[in-house]
Amino acid sequence: MNGPEQTAITPAVREEIMARLAAAEREHGVRILMAVESGSRAWGFPSPNSDYDVRFVYAHPRDWYLSLDVEDRRDVIEYEITDDIDLNGWDVRKALKLFAKSNPSFVEWIQSPIVYRDESGFAERARTLLPQVYAVDSGVFHYLSMADKNYRGYLKAQLVPLKKYFYALRPLLAIRWLERFRTPAPIEFDRLRELVADNTPVNKDIERLLARKQRSQEKEFVPAMPALNDFIEHELSRFSRYQAKGDAPVGGEATALDAFFRDCLPGEAP
């Protein structure tokens, strides 16, 4: 996928991330199927000191999954943040089980424009399954909860955290996308902004916030912006009355995900 990778990730940082992914494979005896950027750098509004939120999906050797205690085995790999690199991953079985439930994190990972690793087109294959798997209503309620939490928790004071505006606006625009197109929303903020292209006051405030965030630290505070607050409150009120449409996946998702899972498993340890 094309995207803001060249400006968001320097060659030196990318090289370090690739080295850490390879080290994780050796340490845990796994094969990484996909690794992407998942945070503000992928969304398109990083600060100069934003973390690198690297998320990956990995597979153990096939026999690892044929054990009686597989349900009790650890299915995540987590590391402490070091040098602003936040590296965490899910086992492929866990990832695909959550995908079957329209897990918003996984759905966003497979749409990330910043890709570090994609073995055998893992992300592309997952994206082709979205119409069979994704439940639009689940996405709406997830993004509504995210927007409401960030607005009511951070944006009703005179001075507010700059980044929290984006943490409220992005999910609200994602709901607009779901409402209009009934397909998973893209994660790039610029694409979502097109849905409010006709709202001049909101767009002007967003443009000012984007420019400031590009040169500000992560914990920067700004005065509350009335036009944005009014827009957020209006959308929260409107979406609070959202009636589930009952859109269901087209069917066959369990069989397709089972086949996908089996195809991901190596025959022996890397």
Short mmCIF file of C-alpha atoms in Angstrom, two decimals:
data_model
loop_
_atom_site.label_atom_id
_atom_site.label_comp_id
_atom_site.label_asym_id
_atom_site.label_seq_id
_atom_site.Cartn_x
_atom_site.Cartn_y
_atom_site.Cartn_z
CA MET A 1 0.00 0.00 0.00
CA ASN A 2 1.21 3.50 -0.73
CA GLY A 3 1.29 6.13 1.97
CA PRO A 4 3.27 8.61 4.06
CA GLU A 5 6.05 6.13 4.86
CA GLN A 6 8.94 8.12 3.43
CA THR A 7 8.15 11.19 5.55
CA ALA A 8 6.95 9.35 8.64
CA ILE A 9 9.76 6.81 9.05
CA THR A 10 13.42 7.67 8.49
CA PRO A 11 15.72 4.98 7.02
CA ALA A 12 17.64 4.72 10.31
CA VAL A 13 14.48 4.15 12.36
CA ARG A 14 13.12 1.69 9.82
CA GLU A 15 16.39 -0.27 9.94
CA GLU A 16 16.21 -0.42 13.75
CA ILE A 17 12.59 -1.59 13.67
CA MET A 18 13.43 -4.31 11.16
CA ALA A 19 16.31 -5.45 13.37
CA ARG A 20 14.03 -5.66 16.42
CA LEU A 21 11.44 -7.64 14.48
CA ALA A 22 14.12 -10.12 13.43
CA ALA A 23 15.33 -10.34 17.05
CA ALA A 24 11.78 -11.06 18.22
CA GLU A 25 11.56 -13.93 15.75
CA ARG A 26 14.78 -15.45 17.05
CA GLU A 27 13.91 -14.93 20.71
CA HIS A 28 10.45 -16.49 20.50
CA GLY A 29 10.92 -19.00 17.69
CA VAL A 30 8.20 -17.49 15.53
CA ARG A 31 7.77 -16.14 12.02
CA ILE A 32 6.38 -12.60 11.65
CA LEU A 33 3.67 -12.50 9.01
CA MET A 34 2.91 -8.80 9.07
CA ALA A 35 4.33 -5.73 10.82
CA VAL A 36 2.89 -2.24 10.43
CA GLU A 37 2.77 1.21 11.98
CA SER A 38 -0.50 1.65 13.85
CA GLY A 39 -0.47 5.03 15.61
CA SER A 40 -0.45 8.69 14.72
CA ARG A 41 2.27 8.23 12.12
CA ALA A 42 0.00 5.87 10.17
CA TRP A 43 -3.01 8.10 10.76
CA GLY A 44 -1.15 11.09 9.33
CA PHE A 45 -0.80 13.46 12.28
CA PRO A 46 2.40 12.62 14.21
CA SER A 47 4.23 15.00 16.51
CA PRO A 48 8.02 15.25 16.29
CA ASN A 49 8.34 13.05 19.39
CA SER A 50 5.54 10.59 18.64
CA ASP A 51 6.30 6.96 19.42
CA TYR A 52 6.67 4.41 16.64
CA ASP A 53 3.71 2.12 17.33
CA VAL A 54 4.83 -1.09 15.64
CA ARG A 55 2.26 -3.88 15.67
CA PHE A 56 2.81 -7.33 14.23
CA VAL A 57 1.17 -10.71 13.72
CA TYR A 58 3.28 -13.85 14.07
CA ALA A 59 2.98 -17.62 13.73
CA HIS A 60 4.53 -20.42 15.76
CA PRO A 61 5.53 -23.70 14.11
CA ARG A 62 2.48 -25.80 13.26
CA ASP A 63 2.94 -28.28 16.13
CA TRP A 64 2.67 -25.45 18.68
CA TYR A 65 -1.06 -25.25 17.85
CA LEU A 66 -1.58 -29.01 18.18
CA SER A 67 -1.06 -29.09 21.95
CA LEU A 68 -3.67 -29.84 24.58
CA ASP A 69 -2.84 -26.62 26.44
CA VAL A 70 -2.89 -24.30 23.42
CA GLU A 71 -5.73 -22.25 24.95
CA ASP A 72 -3.55 -21.55 27.99
CA ARG A 73 -0.43 -20.55 26.10
CA ARG A 74 0.61 -16.92 25.87
CA ASP A 75 -0.52 -15.43 22.56
CA VAL A 76 1.08 -11.98 22.66
CA ILE A 77 4.65 -10.69 22.46
CA GLU A 78 5.26 -7.39 24.25
CA TYR A 79 8.33 -5.25 24.77
CA GLU A 80 9.01 -2.16 26.85
CA ILE A 81 9.15 1.06 24.85
CA THR A 82 12.80 1.73 23.99
CA ASP A 83 14.02 4.76 22.01
CA ASP A 84 10.40 5.68 21.21
CA ILE A 85 9.78 2.29 19.56
CA ASP A 86 6.71 0.51 20.95
CA LEU A 87 6.80 -3.08 19.65
CA ASN A 88 3.94 -5.51 20.31
CA GLY A 89 2.43 -8.45 18.48
CA TRP A 90 -0.37 -11.00 18.44
CA ASP A 91 -0.26 -14.68 17.57
CA VAL A 92 -2.04 -15.30 14.26
CA ARG A 93 -4.68 -17.50 15.90
CA LYS A 94 -5.57 -14.73 18.33
CA ALA A 95 -5.49 -12.13 15.54
CA LEU A 96 -7.85 -14.05 13.25
CA LYS A 97 -10.25 -14.93 16.08
CA LEU A 98 -10.49 -11.22 16.86
CA PHE A 99 -10.80 -10.42 13.16
CA ALA A 100 -13.88 -12.65 13.11
CA LYS A 101 -15.37 -10.25 15.69
CA SER A 102 -14.50 -7.15 13.61
CA ASN A 103 -11.76 -6.19 16.08
CA PRO A 104 -11.02 -2.53 15.28
CA SER A 105 -7.29 -2.75 16.00
CA PHE A 106 -6.70 -5.61 13.59
CA VAL A 107 -8.93 -4.03 10.94
CA GLU A 108 -6.84 -0.86 11.17
CA TRP A 109 -3.53 -2.75 11.15
CA ILE A 110 -4.26 -4.44 7.83
CA GLN A 111 -5.10 -1.04 6.31
CA SER A 112 -1.98 0.75 7.55
CA PRO A 113 -0.13 2.69 4.82
CA ILE A 114 3.19 2.09 6.64
CA VAL A 115 4.22 -1.54 6.25
CA TYR A 116 7.44 -3.05 7.62
CA ARG A 117 6.81 -6.71 6.84
CA ASP A 118 4.10 -8.49 4.84
CA GLU A 119 4.92 -12.16 4.28
CA SER A 120 3.14 -13.80 1.35
CA GLY A 121 0.66 -10.93 1.13
CA PHE A 122 -0.82 -11.55 4.59
CA ALA A 123 -2.34 -8.07 4.89
CA GLU A 124 -3.68 -8.11 1.36
CA ARG A 125 -5.36 -11.47 1.90
CA ALA A 126 -6.89 -10.23 5.15
CA ARG A 127 -8.23 -7.15 3.36
CA THR A 128 -9.90 -9.31 0.73
CA LEU A 129 -11.80 -11.02 3.56
CA LEU A 130 -13.16 -7.76 5.00
CA PRO A 131 -16.49 -7.95 3.13
CA GLN A 132 -17.03 -11.45 4.55
CA VAL A 133 -15.98 -10.57 8.08
CA TYR A 134 -16.57 -6.93 8.95
CA ALA A 135 -19.73 -5.84 10.79
CA VAL A 136 -20.35 -2.14 10.20
CA ASP A 137 -22.52 -1.67 13.29
CA SER A 138 -19.68 -2.93 15.50
CA GLY A 139 -17.39 -0.33 13.96
CA VAL A 140 -19.89 2.47 14.56
CA PHE A 141 -20.32 1.66 18.25
CA HIS A 142 -16.57 1.27 18.76
CA TYR A 143 -15.74 4.64 17.23
CA LEU A 144 -18.64 6.33 19.01
CA SER A 145 -17.35 5.14 22.38
CA MET A 146 -13.81 6.28 21.52
CA ALA A 147 -14.92 9.75 20.45
CA ASP A 148 -17.23 10.23 23.44
CA LYS A 149 -14.53 9.14 25.91
CA ASN A 150 -11.94 11.52 24.49
CA TYR A 151 -14.29 14.46 24.18
CA ARG A 152 -15.85 14.24 27.63
CA GLY A 153 -12.61 13.26 29.31
CA TYR A 154 -10.27 15.84 27.79
CA LEU A 155 -11.88 18.50 25.58
CA LYS A 156 -14.36 20.34 27.82
CA ALA A 157 -11.83 22.62 29.54
CA GLN A 158 -10.39 25.97 28.52
CA LEU A 159 -6.99 24.44 27.79
CA VAL A 160 -7.05 20.97 26.24
CA PRO A 161 -4.50 18.40 24.97
CA LEU A 162 -4.01 19.11 21.28
CA LYS A 163 -3.83 15.46 20.25
CA LYS A 164 -7.14 14.66 21.91
CA TYR A 165 -8.94 16.70 19.27
CA PHE A 166 -7.70 14.20 16.70
CA TYR A 167 -8.63 11.31 18.99
CA ALA A 168 -12.21 12.60 18.94
CA LEU A 169 -12.38 13.80 15.33
CA ARG A 170 -10.87 10.73 13.67
CA PRO A 171 -13.43 8.26 15.10
CA LEU A 172 -16.33 10.61 14.36
CA LEU A 173 -15.24 10.94 10.74
CA ALA A 174 -14.76 7.16 10.61
CA ILE A 175 -18.42 6.79 11.63
CA ARG A 176 -19.41 9.17 8.85
CA TRP A 177 -17.54 6.91 6.44
CA LEU A 178 -19.26 3.80 7.79
CA GLU A 179 -22.61 5.57 7.64
CA ARG A 180 -22.13 6.62 4.03
CA PHE A 181 -20.25 3.72 2.46
CA ARG A 182 -21.00 0.76 4.78
CA THR A 183 -17.38 -0.39 4.41
CA PRO A 184 -14.43 -0.24 6.87
CA ALA A 185 -13.16 3.30 7.27
CA PRO A 186 -9.64 4.13 6.06
CA ILE A 187 -7.18 5.03 8.80
CA GLU A 188 -5.58 8.02 7.03
CA PHE A 189 -6.98 11.22 8.49
CA ASP A 190 -6.67 13.14 5.21
CA ARG A 191 -9.03 10.70 3.51
CA LEU A 192 -11.56 11.01 6.32
CA ARG A 193 -11.36 14.82 6.21
CA GLU A 194 -12.85 14.73 2.74
CA LEU A 195 -16.18 13.98 4.43
CA VAL A 196 -16.25 17.50 5.92
CA ALA A 197 -14.75 19.32 2.95
CA ASP A 198 -17.80 21.59 2.83
CA ASN A 199 -17.50 22.65 6.49
CA THR A 200 -15.15 25.65 6.27
CA PRO A 201 -14.88 26.54 9.99
CA VAL A 202 -14.12 22.95 10.98
CA ASN A 203 -11.61 22.51 8.17
CA LYS A 204 -9.79 25.73 9.03
CA ASP A 205 -9.46 24.68 12.66
CA ILE A 206 -8.28 21.21 11.65
CA GLU A 207 -5.67 22.75 9.35
CA ARG A 208 -4.37 24.92 12.18
CA LEU A 209 -4.22 21.95 14.55
CA LEU A 210 -2.40 19.81 12.03
CA ALA A 211 0.21 22.50 11.42
CA ARG A 212 0.74 22.96 15.14
CA LYS A 213 0.92 19.24 15.88
CA GLN A 214 3.66 18.77 13.29
CA ARG A 215 5.92 21.07 15.31
CA SER A 216 4.64 20.43 18.85
CA GLN A 217 5.43 17.85 21.50
CA GLU A 218 2.97 15.07 22.31
CA LYS A 219 1.67 16.72 25.49
CA GLU A 220 1.04 20.15 23.96
CA PHE A 221 -2.05 22.02 25.22
CA VAL A 222 -4.13 24.50 23.18
CA PRO A 223 -7.13 26.71 23.91
CA ALA A 224 -10.43 24.99 23.24
CA MET A 225 -11.72 25.63 19.71
CA PRO A 226 -15.46 26.42 19.71
CA ALA A 227 -16.11 25.40 16.10
CA LEU A 228 -14.56 21.99 16.67
CA ASN A 229 -16.33 21.49 19.99
CA ASP A 230 -19.67 22.37 18.41
CA PHE A 231 -19.03 19.92 15.58
CA ILE A 232 -17.99 17.15 17.96
CA GLU A 233 -21.00 17.68 20.22
CA HIS A 234 -23.36 17.71 17.24
CA GLU A 235 -21.93 14.47 15.86
CA LEU A 236 -21.94 12.75 19.25
CA SER A 237 -25.56 13.70 19.72
CA ARG A 238 -26.50 12.57 16.22
CA PHE A 239 -24.67 9.25 16.43
CA SER A 240 -25.99 8.54 19.93
CA ARG A 241 -29.32 7.95 18.17
CA TYR A 242 -27.77 5.57 15.67
CA GLN A 243 -29.93 2.56 15.00
CA ALA A 244 -28.09 -0.65 14.17
CA LYS A 245 -28.80 -1.59 10.57
CA GLY A 246 -28.21 -5.27 11.19
CA ASP A 247 -25.64 -5.43 8.41
CA ALA A 248 -24.08 -8.85 8.65
CA PRO A 249 -21.03 -10.30 6.94
CA VAL A 250 -21.89 -12.03 3.69
CA GLY A 251 -21.23 -15.46 5.18
CA GLY A 252 -18.59 -18.11 4.90
CA GLU A 253 -16.22 -16.16 7.11
CA ALA A 254 -15.47 -19.05 9.47
CA THR A 255 -14.45 -21.37 6.66
CA ALA A 256 -12.41 -18.65 4.96
CA LEU A 257 -10.62 -17.70 8.19
CA ASP A 258 -9.90 -21.35 8.99
CA ALA A 259 -8.26 -21.76 5.59
CA PHE A 260 -6.35 -18.51 6.04
CA PHE A 261 -5.10 -19.67 9.45
CA ARG A 262 -3.90 -23.03 8.13
CA ASP A 263 -2.07 -21.38 5.25
CA CYS A 264 -0.20 -19.14 7.70
CA LEU A 265 1.36 -21.97 9.67
CA PRO A 266 4.94 -22.98 8.90
CA GLY A 267 5.82 -26.62 8.94
CA GLU A 268 8.74 -26.23 11.29
CA ALA A 269 10.42 -23.66 13.51
CA PRO A 270 12.23 -20.82 11.70
#
